[in-house]
Protein backbone atom coordinates (compact mmCIF):
# COMPACT_ATOMS: atom_id res chain seq x y z
CA UNK A 1 0.00 0.00 0.00
CA UNK A 2 1.38 3.37 -0.99
CA UNK A 3 0.55 4.93 2.35
CA UNK A 4 3.89 3.69 3.66
CA UNK A 5 5.79 5.89 1.21
CA UNK A 6 3.68 9.04 1.59
CA UNK A 7 4.53 11.95 3.81
CA UNK A 8 2.87 12.24 7.20
CA UNK A 9 1.37 15.54 6.04
CA UNK A 10 -0.26 13.92 2.99
CA UNK A 11 -1.69 11.13 5.14
CA UNK A 12 -3.05 13.59 7.71
CA UNK A 13 -4.60 15.73 4.98
CA UNK A 14 -6.15 12.73 3.21
CA UNK A 15 -7.65 11.61 6.52
CA UNK A 16 -9.73 14.82 6.58
CA UNK A 17 -11.28 14.51 3.10
CA UNK A 18 -15.09 14.55 3.10
CA UNK A 19 -15.48 15.40 -0.59
CA UNK A 20 -13.14 14.50 -3.44
CA UNK A 21 -13.38 16.61 -6.58
CA UNK A 22 -11.94 15.60 -9.94
CA UNK A 23 -10.85 17.29 -13.11
CA UNK A 24 -11.63 15.08 -16.11
CA UNK A 25 -9.19 15.39 -19.03
CA UNK A 26 -5.82 14.02 -17.96
CA UNK A 27 -7.19 12.75 -14.63
CA UNK A 28 -10.26 10.60 -15.28
CA UNK A 29 -8.95 10.08 -18.83
CA UNK A 30 -5.45 9.97 -20.28
CA UNK A 31 -6.04 13.42 -21.76
CA UNK A 32 -6.35 12.22 -25.33
CA UNK A 33 -9.25 13.47 -27.44
CA UNK A 34 -10.29 11.14 -30.23
CA UNK A 35 -12.47 12.86 -32.83
CA UNK A 36 -15.04 11.06 -34.96
CA UNK A 37 -15.70 11.94 -38.57
CA UNK A 38 -18.66 14.03 -37.37
CA UNK A 39 -16.45 16.14 -35.10
CA UNK A 40 -17.57 14.49 -31.87
CA UNK A 41 -14.85 13.47 -29.45
CA UNK A 42 -14.53 10.26 -27.51
CA UNK A 43 -13.05 9.78 -24.05
CA UNK A 44 -11.93 6.53 -22.48
CA UNK A 45 -12.46 5.90 -18.77
CA UNK A 46 -10.80 3.30 -16.55
CA UNK A 47 -12.88 0.68 -14.71
CA UNK A 48 -10.41 0.58 -11.79
CA UNK A 49 -10.94 4.30 -11.30
CA UNK A 50 -14.70 3.80 -11.28
CA UNK A 51 -14.46 1.19 -8.54
CA UNK A 52 -12.27 3.54 -6.50
CA UNK A 53 -14.90 6.27 -6.77
CA UNK A 54 -17.65 3.85 -5.68
CA UNK A 55 -15.55 2.78 -2.67
CA UNK A 56 -15.08 6.38 -1.59
CA UNK A 57 -18.83 6.92 -1.78
CA UNK A 58 -19.48 3.75 0.25
CA UNK A 59 -17.41 5.26 3.04
CA UNK A 60 -19.26 8.59 3.02
CA UNK A 61 -16.97 10.65 0.82
CA UNK A 62 -18.91 12.80 -1.64
CA UNK A 63 -17.64 13.10 -5.19
CA UNK A 64 -17.76 15.94 -7.69
CA UNK A 65 -16.42 16.92 -11.08
CA UNK A 66 -15.23 20.36 -12.16
CA UNK A 67 -14.18 20.36 -15.82
CA UNK A 68 -13.47 23.06 -18.37
CA UNK A 69 -14.93 20.93 -21.18
CA UNK A 70 -18.54 19.84 -21.61
CA UNK A 71 -19.19 16.30 -22.71
CA UNK A 72 -22.21 14.03 -22.78
CA UNK A 73 -19.79 11.16 -22.09
CA UNK A 74 -18.67 12.80 -18.84
CA UNK A 75 -22.28 13.39 -17.83
CA UNK A 76 -23.03 9.72 -18.50
CA UNK A 77 -19.99 8.49 -16.58
CA UNK A 78 -20.80 10.79 -13.66
CA UNK A 79 -24.40 9.54 -13.61
CA UNK A 80 -23.32 5.89 -13.80
CA UNK A 81 -20.92 6.38 -10.88
CA UNK A 82 -23.35 8.41 -8.77
CA UNK A 83 -21.41 11.67 -8.58
CA UNK A 84 -23.06 14.19 -6.27
CA UNK A 85 -22.12 17.28 -8.29
CA UNK A 86 -20.98 17.84 -11.87
CA UNK A 87 -19.77 21.19 -13.22
CA UNK A 88 -18.88 21.10 -16.91
CA UNK A 89 -17.90 23.83 -19.35
CA UNK A 90 -16.41 25.80 -16.47
CA UNK A 91 -13.64 28.20 -17.41
CA UNK A 92 -13.32 29.65 -13.92
CA UNK A 93 -12.87 26.46 -11.95
CA UNK A 94 -12.31 28.32 -8.70
CA UNK A 95 -15.71 30.06 -8.99
CA UNK A 96 -17.34 26.64 -9.48
CA UNK A 97 -15.43 25.34 -6.47
CA UNK A 98 -16.68 28.25 -4.34
CA UNK A 99 -20.23 27.58 -5.51
CA UNK A 100 -19.84 23.91 -4.62
CA UNK A 101 -18.57 24.75 -1.14
CA UNK A 102 -21.51 27.07 -0.53
CA UNK A 103 -24.05 24.53 -1.75
CA UNK A 104 -22.66 21.87 0.59
CA UNK A 105 -21.67 24.17 3.48
CA UNK A 106 -18.21 22.66 3.40
CA UNK A 107 -14.88 24.23 4.15
CA UNK A 108 -12.09 23.96 1.56
CA UNK A 109 -9.98 22.05 4.10
CA UNK A 110 -12.52 19.19 4.05
CA UNK A 111 -12.11 18.78 0.30
CA UNK A 112 -9.61 17.04 -1.90
CA UNK A 113 -9.01 17.86 -5.54
CA UNK A 114 -7.29 15.83 -8.24
CA UNK A 115 -5.96 17.93 -11.12
CA UNK A 116 -3.22 17.76 -13.70
CA UNK A 117 -2.73 21.16 -15.33
CA UNK A 118 -2.21 24.77 -14.35
CA UNK A 119 -5.91 25.60 -14.80
CA UNK A 120 -6.43 23.44 -11.69
CA UNK A 121 -3.98 25.36 -9.48
CA UNK A 122 -6.51 27.84 -8.02
CA UNK A 123 -8.35 24.90 -6.44
CA UNK A 124 -5.33 22.70 -5.75
CA UNK A 125 -3.65 25.45 -3.71
CA UNK A 126 -6.73 25.93 -1.50
CA UNK A 127 -8.07 22.47 -0.69
CA UNK A 128 -7.07 20.42 2.31
CA UNK A 129 -5.73 17.57 0.16
CA UNK A 130 -4.32 18.25 -3.31
CA UNK A 131 -3.35 15.40 -5.62
CA UNK A 132 -2.11 15.03 -9.15
CA UNK A 133 -1.36 12.22 -11.55
CA UNK A 134 2.05 10.95 -12.61
CA UNK A 135 1.77 12.65 -16.00
CA UNK A 136 0.53 15.96 -14.57
CA UNK A 137 2.22 19.25 -15.40
CA UNK A 138 5.43 19.79 -13.43
CA UNK A 139 4.16 23.01 -11.83
CA UNK A 140 1.11 21.16 -10.56
CA UNK A 141 3.12 18.24 -9.20
CA UNK A 142 5.37 20.67 -7.30
CA UNK A 143 2.39 22.12 -5.45
CA UNK A 144 0.32 19.10 -4.41
CA UNK A 145 0.45 16.83 -1.38
CA UNK A 146 0.33 13.57 -3.31
CA UNK A 147 1.32 12.49 -6.84
CA UNK A 148 0.09 9.12 -8.03
CA UNK A 149 2.44 6.59 -9.53
CA UNK A 150 -0.24 5.78 -12.12
CA UNK A 151 -0.95 8.01 -15.10
CA UNK A 152 -4.25 9.82 -15.57
CA UNK A 153 -6.84 7.50 -17.09
CA UNK A 154 -4.76 4.47 -16.12
CA UNK A 155 -5.69 3.84 -12.50
CA UNK A 156 -4.52 7.09 -10.89
CA UNK A 157 -7.94 7.81 -9.41
CA UNK A 158 -8.07 4.32 -7.93
CA UNK A 159 -4.64 4.80 -6.40
CA UNK A 160 -5.64 8.14 -4.88
CA UNK A 161 -8.96 6.71 -3.67
CA UNK A 162 -7.17 3.79 -2.01
CA UNK A 163 -4.73 6.23 -0.42
CA UNK A 164 -7.57 8.27 1.08
CA UNK A 165 -9.37 5.16 2.32
CA UNK A 166 -6.13 3.94 3.94
CA UNK A 167 -5.47 7.33 5.54
CA UNK A 168 -8.98 7.22 7.01
CA UNK A 169 -8.53 3.67 8.29
CA UNK A 170 -11.09 2.21 5.86
CA UNK A 171 -8.96 0.42 3.29
CA UNK A 172 -9.15 -3.04 4.87
CA UNK A 173 -12.90 -2.64 5.42
CA UNK A 174 -13.26 -1.74 1.73
CA UNK A 175 -11.46 -4.96 0.76
CA UNK A 176 -13.21 -7.22 3.27
CA UNK A 177 -16.39 -7.98 1.28
CA UNK A 178 -14.24 -9.25 -1.58
CA UNK A 179 -11.96 -11.37 0.59
CA UNK A 180 -14.51 -12.95 2.90
CA UNK A 181 -17.07 -13.91 0.28
PDB file of C-alpha atoms in Angstrom:
ATOM      1  CA  UNK A   1       0.000   0.000   0.000  1.00  0.00           C
ATOM      2  CA  UNK A   2       1.381   3.366  -0.990  1.00  0.00           C
ATOM      3  CA  UNK A   3       0.549   4.934   2.352  1.00  0.00           C
ATOM      4  CA  UNK A   4       3.892   3.690   3.660  1.00  0.00           C
ATOM      5  CA  UNK A   5       5.794   5.885   1.205  1.00  0.00           C
ATOM      6  CA  UNK A   6       3.680   9.041   1.587  1.00  0.00           C
ATOM      7  CA  UNK A   7       4.531  11.947   3.808  1.00  0.00           C
ATOM      8  CA  UNK A   8       2.867  12.239   7.202  1.00  0.00           C
ATOM      9  CA  UNK A   9       1.373  15.541   6.041  1.00  0.00           C
ATOM     10  CA  UNK A  10      -0.258  13.917   2.991  1.00  0.00           C
ATOM     11  CA  UNK A  11      -1.686  11.129   5.140  1.00  0.00           C
ATOM     12  CA  UNK A  12      -3.047  13.592   7.708  1.00  0.00           C
ATOM     13  CA  UNK A  13      -4.598  15.733   4.979  1.00  0.00           C
ATOM     14  CA  UNK A  14      -6.153  12.734   3.206  1.00  0.00           C
ATOM     15  CA  UNK A  15      -7.648  11.615   6.516  1.00  0.00           C
ATOM     16  CA  UNK A  16      -9.727  14.823   6.584  1.00  0.00           C
ATOM     17  CA  UNK A  17     -11.278  14.512   3.102  1.00  0.00           C
ATOM     18  CA  UNK A  18     -15.092  14.551   3.098  1.00  0.00           C
ATOM     19  CA  UNK A  19     -15.479  15.398  -0.590  1.00  0.00           C
ATOM     20  CA  UNK A  20     -13.140  14.499  -3.438  1.00  0.00           C
ATOM     21  CA  UNK A  21     -13.376  16.609  -6.583  1.00  0.00           C
ATOM     22  CA  UNK A  22     -11.945  15.598  -9.939  1.00  0.00           C
ATOM     23  CA  UNK A  23     -10.853  17.290 -13.112  1.00  0.00           C
ATOM     24  CA  UNK A  24     -11.631  15.083 -16.111  1.00  0.00           C
ATOM     25  CA  UNK A  25      -9.191  15.386 -19.031  1.00  0.00           C
ATOM     26  CA  UNK A  26      -5.821  14.019 -17.961  1.00  0.00           C
ATOM     27  CA  UNK A  27      -7.192  12.752 -14.631  1.00  0.00           C
ATOM     28  CA  UNK A  28     -10.261  10.601 -15.283  1.00  0.00           C
ATOM     29  CA  UNK A  29      -8.954  10.075 -18.829  1.00  0.00           C
ATOM     30  CA  UNK A  30      -5.453   9.974 -20.275  1.00  0.00           C
ATOM     31  CA  UNK A  31      -6.037  13.422 -21.760  1.00  0.00           C
ATOM     32  CA  UNK A  32      -6.351  12.219 -25.331  1.00  0.00           C
ATOM     33  CA  UNK A  33      -9.255  13.469 -27.436  1.00  0.00           C
ATOM     34  CA  UNK A  34     -10.293  11.136 -30.230  1.00  0.00           C
ATOM     35  CA  UNK A  35     -12.470  12.861 -32.830  1.00  0.00           C
ATOM     36  CA  UNK A  36     -15.042  11.064 -34.959  1.00  0.00           C
ATOM     37  CA  UNK A  37     -15.703  11.944 -38.573  1.00  0.00           C
ATOM     38  CA  UNK A  38     -18.665  14.030 -37.367  1.00  0.00           C
ATOM     39  CA  UNK A  39     -16.452  16.136 -35.105  1.00  0.00           C
ATOM     40  CA  UNK A  40     -17.565  14.495 -31.866  1.00  0.00           C
ATOM     41  CA  UNK A  41     -14.850  13.469 -29.451  1.00  0.00           C
ATOM     42  CA  UNK A  42     -14.535  10.260 -27.508  1.00  0.00           C
ATOM     43  CA  UNK A  43     -13.052   9.777 -24.051  1.00  0.00           C
ATOM     44  CA  UNK A  44     -11.932   6.533 -22.475  1.00  0.00           C
ATOM     45  CA  UNK A  45     -12.458   5.903 -18.767  1.00  0.00           C
ATOM     46  CA  UNK A  46     -10.799   3.304 -16.548  1.00  0.00           C
ATOM     47  CA  UNK A  47     -12.875   0.677 -14.712  1.00  0.00           C
ATOM     48  CA  UNK A  48     -10.405   0.577 -11.787  1.00  0.00           C
ATOM     49  CA  UNK A  49     -10.935   4.298 -11.299  1.00  0.00           C
ATOM     50  CA  UNK A  50     -14.699   3.802 -11.284  1.00  0.00           C
ATOM     51  CA  UNK A  51     -14.464   1.194  -8.542  1.00  0.00           C
ATOM     52  CA  UNK A  52     -12.267   3.542  -6.496  1.00  0.00           C
ATOM     53  CA  UNK A  53     -14.902   6.272  -6.765  1.00  0.00           C
ATOM     54  CA  UNK A  54     -17.647   3.853  -5.676  1.00  0.00           C
ATOM     55  CA  UNK A  55     -15.554   2.776  -2.675  1.00  0.00           C
ATOM     56  CA  UNK A  56     -15.078   6.384  -1.589  1.00  0.00           C
ATOM     57  CA  UNK A  57     -18.825   6.921  -1.782  1.00  0.00           C
ATOM     58  CA  UNK A  58     -19.485   3.753   0.250  1.00  0.00           C
ATOM     59  CA  UNK A  59     -17.410   5.263   3.040  1.00  0.00           C
ATOM     60  CA  UNK A  60     -19.256   8.587   3.024  1.00  0.00           C
ATOM     61  CA  UNK A  61     -16.970  10.655   0.816  1.00  0.00           C
ATOM     62  CA  UNK A  62     -18.913  12.804  -1.638  1.00  0.00           C
ATOM     63  CA  UNK A  63     -17.639  13.095  -5.193  1.00  0.00           C
ATOM     64  CA  UNK A  64     -17.764  15.939  -7.689  1.00  0.00           C
ATOM     65  CA  UNK A  65     -16.416  16.923 -11.078  1.00  0.00           C
ATOM     66  CA  UNK A  66     -15.226  20.360 -12.158  1.00  0.00           C
ATOM     67  CA  UNK A  67     -14.183  20.358 -15.819  1.00  0.00           C
ATOM     68  CA  UNK A  68     -13.470  23.059 -18.373  1.00  0.00           C
ATOM     69  CA  UNK A  69     -14.933  20.931 -21.181  1.00  0.00           C
ATOM     70  CA  UNK A  70     -18.540  19.837 -21.605  1.00  0.00           C
ATOM     71  CA  UNK A  71     -19.195  16.303 -22.706  1.00  0.00           C
ATOM     72  CA  UNK A  72     -22.212  14.028 -22.783  1.00  0.00           C
ATOM     73  CA  UNK A  73     -19.789  11.162 -22.086  1.00  0.00           C
ATOM     74  CA  UNK A  74     -18.671  12.798 -18.843  1.00  0.00           C
ATOM     75  CA  UNK A  75     -22.281  13.393 -17.826  1.00  0.00           C
ATOM     76  CA  UNK A  76     -23.035   9.722 -18.498  1.00  0.00           C
ATOM     77  CA  UNK A  77     -19.988   8.489 -16.583  1.00  0.00           C
ATOM     78  CA  UNK A  78     -20.800  10.785 -13.659  1.00  0.00           C
ATOM     79  CA  UNK A  79     -24.397   9.540 -13.612  1.00  0.00           C
ATOM     80  CA  UNK A  80     -23.315   5.890 -13.800  1.00  0.00           C
ATOM     81  CA  UNK A  81     -20.920   6.377 -10.883  1.00  0.00           C
ATOM     82  CA  UNK A  82     -23.353   8.408  -8.770  1.00  0.00           C
ATOM     83  CA  UNK A  83     -21.408  11.668  -8.579  1.00  0.00           C
ATOM     84  CA  UNK A  84     -23.055  14.187  -6.270  1.00  0.00           C
ATOM     85  CA  UNK A  85     -22.116  17.280  -8.285  1.00  0.00           C
ATOM     86  CA  UNK A  86     -20.976  17.842 -11.868  1.00  0.00           C
ATOM     87  CA  UNK A  87     -19.771  21.194 -13.216  1.00  0.00           C
ATOM     88  CA  UNK A  88     -18.877  21.096 -16.913  1.00  0.00           C
ATOM     89  CA  UNK A  89     -17.902  23.827 -19.349  1.00  0.00           C
ATOM     90  CA  UNK A  90     -16.409  25.797 -16.466  1.00  0.00           C
ATOM     91  CA  UNK A  91     -13.639  28.200 -17.412  1.00  0.00           C
ATOM     92  CA  UNK A  92     -13.322  29.651 -13.918  1.00  0.00           C
ATOM     93  CA  UNK A  93     -12.875  26.464 -11.954  1.00  0.00           C
ATOM     94  CA  UNK A  94     -12.315  28.318  -8.702  1.00  0.00           C
ATOM     95  CA  UNK A  95     -15.710  30.057  -8.988  1.00  0.00           C
ATOM     96  CA  UNK A  96     -17.339  26.643  -9.480  1.00  0.00           C
ATOM     97  CA  UNK A  97     -15.429  25.342  -6.465  1.00  0.00           C
ATOM     98  CA  UNK A  98     -16.681  28.254  -4.340  1.00  0.00           C
ATOM     99  CA  UNK A  99     -20.234  27.581  -5.507  1.00  0.00           C
ATOM    100  CA  UNK A 100     -19.840  23.913  -4.620  1.00  0.00           C
ATOM    101  CA  UNK A 101     -18.566  24.753  -1.141  1.00  0.00           C
ATOM    102  CA  UNK A 102     -21.510  27.072  -0.528  1.00  0.00           C
ATOM    103  CA  UNK A 103     -24.050  24.529  -1.745  1.00  0.00           C
ATOM    104  CA  UNK A 104     -22.656  21.869   0.590  1.00  0.00           C
ATOM    105  CA  UNK A 105     -21.670  24.168   3.476  1.00  0.00           C
ATOM    106  CA  UNK A 106     -18.208  22.656   3.398  1.00  0.00           C
ATOM    107  CA  UNK A 107     -14.877  24.234   4.148  1.00  0.00           C
ATOM    108  CA  UNK A 108     -12.092  23.963   1.561  1.00  0.00           C
ATOM    109  CA  UNK A 109      -9.983  22.047   4.095  1.00  0.00           C
ATOM    110  CA  UNK A 110     -12.525  19.192   4.054  1.00  0.00           C
ATOM    111  CA  UNK A 111     -12.107  18.785   0.297  1.00  0.00           C
ATOM    112  CA  UNK A 112      -9.609  17.042  -1.898  1.00  0.00           C
ATOM    113  CA  UNK A 113      -9.014  17.860  -5.537  1.00  0.00           C
ATOM    114  CA  UNK A 114      -7.286  15.835  -8.243  1.00  0.00           C
ATOM    115  CA  UNK A 115      -5.961  17.928 -11.124  1.00  0.00           C
ATOM    116  CA  UNK A 116      -3.224  17.764 -13.697  1.00  0.00           C
ATOM    117  CA  UNK A 117      -2.728  21.159 -15.328  1.00  0.00           C
ATOM    118  CA  UNK A 118      -2.210  24.773 -14.348  1.00  0.00           C
ATOM    119  CA  UNK A 119      -5.912  25.603 -14.804  1.00  0.00           C
ATOM    120  CA  UNK A 120      -6.425  23.442 -11.691  1.00  0.00           C
ATOM    121  CA  UNK A 121      -3.978  25.358  -9.479  1.00  0.00           C
ATOM    122  CA  UNK A 122      -6.513  27.837  -8.022  1.00  0.00           C
ATOM    123  CA  UNK A 123      -8.348  24.902  -6.438  1.00  0.00           C
ATOM    124  CA  UNK A 124      -5.325  22.701  -5.747  1.00  0.00           C
ATOM    125  CA  UNK A 125      -3.652  25.446  -3.711  1.00  0.00           C
ATOM    126  CA  UNK A 126      -6.728  25.929  -1.503  1.00  0.00           C
ATOM    127  CA  UNK A 127      -8.065  22.468  -0.686  1.00  0.00           C
ATOM    128  CA  UNK A 128      -7.073  20.415   2.313  1.00  0.00           C
ATOM    129  CA  UNK A 129      -5.730  17.573   0.159  1.00  0.00           C
ATOM    130  CA  UNK A 130      -4.323  18.252  -3.310  1.00  0.00           C
ATOM    131  CA  UNK A 131      -3.354  15.404  -5.620  1.00  0.00           C
ATOM    132  CA  UNK A 132      -2.108  15.032  -9.154  1.00  0.00           C
ATOM    133  CA  UNK A 133      -1.360  12.225 -11.550  1.00  0.00           C
ATOM    134  CA  UNK A 134       2.051  10.946 -12.612  1.00  0.00           C
ATOM    135  CA  UNK A 135       1.765  12.652 -15.997  1.00  0.00           C
ATOM    136  CA  UNK A 136       0.527  15.956 -14.574  1.00  0.00           C
ATOM    137  CA  UNK A 137       2.222  19.249 -15.402  1.00  0.00           C
ATOM    138  CA  UNK A 138       5.427  19.787 -13.432  1.00  0.00           C
ATOM    139  CA  UNK A 139       4.164  23.006 -11.826  1.00  0.00           C
ATOM    140  CA  UNK A 140       1.108  21.161 -10.561  1.00  0.00           C
ATOM    141  CA  UNK A 141       3.115  18.238  -9.202  1.00  0.00           C
ATOM    142  CA  UNK A 142       5.368  20.666  -7.304  1.00  0.00           C
ATOM    143  CA  UNK A 143       2.387  22.118  -5.445  1.00  0.00           C
ATOM    144  CA  UNK A 144       0.324  19.097  -4.412  1.00  0.00           C
ATOM    145  CA  UNK A 145       0.454  16.835  -1.377  1.00  0.00           C
ATOM    146  CA  UNK A 146       0.327  13.574  -3.314  1.00  0.00           C
ATOM    147  CA  UNK A 147       1.322  12.494  -6.842  1.00  0.00           C
ATOM    148  CA  UNK A 148       0.090   9.118  -8.028  1.00  0.00           C
ATOM    149  CA  UNK A 149       2.436   6.587  -9.529  1.00  0.00           C
ATOM    150  CA  UNK A 150      -0.240   5.777 -12.120  1.00  0.00           C
ATOM    151  CA  UNK A 151      -0.952   8.014 -15.096  1.00  0.00           C
ATOM    152  CA  UNK A 152      -4.248   9.822 -15.568  1.00  0.00           C
ATOM    153  CA  UNK A 153      -6.842   7.500 -17.091  1.00  0.00           C
ATOM    154  CA  UNK A 154      -4.759   4.469 -16.124  1.00  0.00           C
ATOM    155  CA  UNK A 155      -5.686   3.835 -12.501  1.00  0.00           C
ATOM    156  CA  UNK A 156      -4.522   7.092 -10.890  1.00  0.00           C
ATOM    157  CA  UNK A 157      -7.936   7.810  -9.406  1.00  0.00           C
ATOM    158  CA  UNK A 158      -8.069   4.322  -7.931  1.00  0.00           C
ATOM    159  CA  UNK A 159      -4.637   4.798  -6.403  1.00  0.00           C
ATOM    160  CA  UNK A 160      -5.637   8.144  -4.884  1.00  0.00           C
ATOM    161  CA  UNK A 161      -8.965   6.705  -3.673  1.00  0.00           C
ATOM    162  CA  UNK A 162      -7.171   3.785  -2.012  1.00  0.00           C
ATOM    163  CA  UNK A 163      -4.729   6.228  -0.422  1.00  0.00           C
ATOM    164  CA  UNK A 164      -7.573   8.275   1.080  1.00  0.00           C
ATOM    165  CA  UNK A 165      -9.368   5.157   2.325  1.00  0.00           C
ATOM    166  CA  UNK A 166      -6.132   3.940   3.938  1.00  0.00           C
ATOM    167  CA  UNK A 167      -5.474   7.329   5.536  1.00  0.00           C
ATOM    168  CA  UNK A 168      -8.975   7.224   7.006  1.00  0.00           C
ATOM    169  CA  UNK A 169      -8.534   3.667   8.290  1.00  0.00           C
ATOM    170  CA  UNK A 170     -11.089   2.212   5.862  1.00  0.00           C
ATOM    171  CA  UNK A 171      -8.964   0.423   3.286  1.00  0.00           C
ATOM    172  CA  UNK A 172      -9.148  -3.037   4.874  1.00  0.00           C
ATOM    173  CA  UNK A 173     -12.899  -2.644   5.421  1.00  0.00           C
ATOM    174  CA  UNK A 174     -13.256  -1.744   1.733  1.00  0.00           C
ATOM    175  CA  UNK A 175     -11.463  -4.957   0.758  1.00  0.00           C
ATOM    176  CA  UNK A 176     -13.212  -7.216   3.273  1.00  0.00           C
ATOM    177  CA  UNK A 177     -16.394  -7.979   1.276  1.00  0.00           C
ATOM    178  CA  UNK A 178     -14.243  -9.245  -1.583  1.00  0.00           C
ATOM    179  CA  UNK A 179     -11.959 -11.366   0.590  1.00  0.00           C
ATOM    180  CA  UNK A 180     -14.512 -12.946   2.902  1.00  0.00           C
ATOM    181  CA  UNK A 181     -17.075 -13.909   0.276  1.00  0.00           C
TER     182      UNK A 181
END
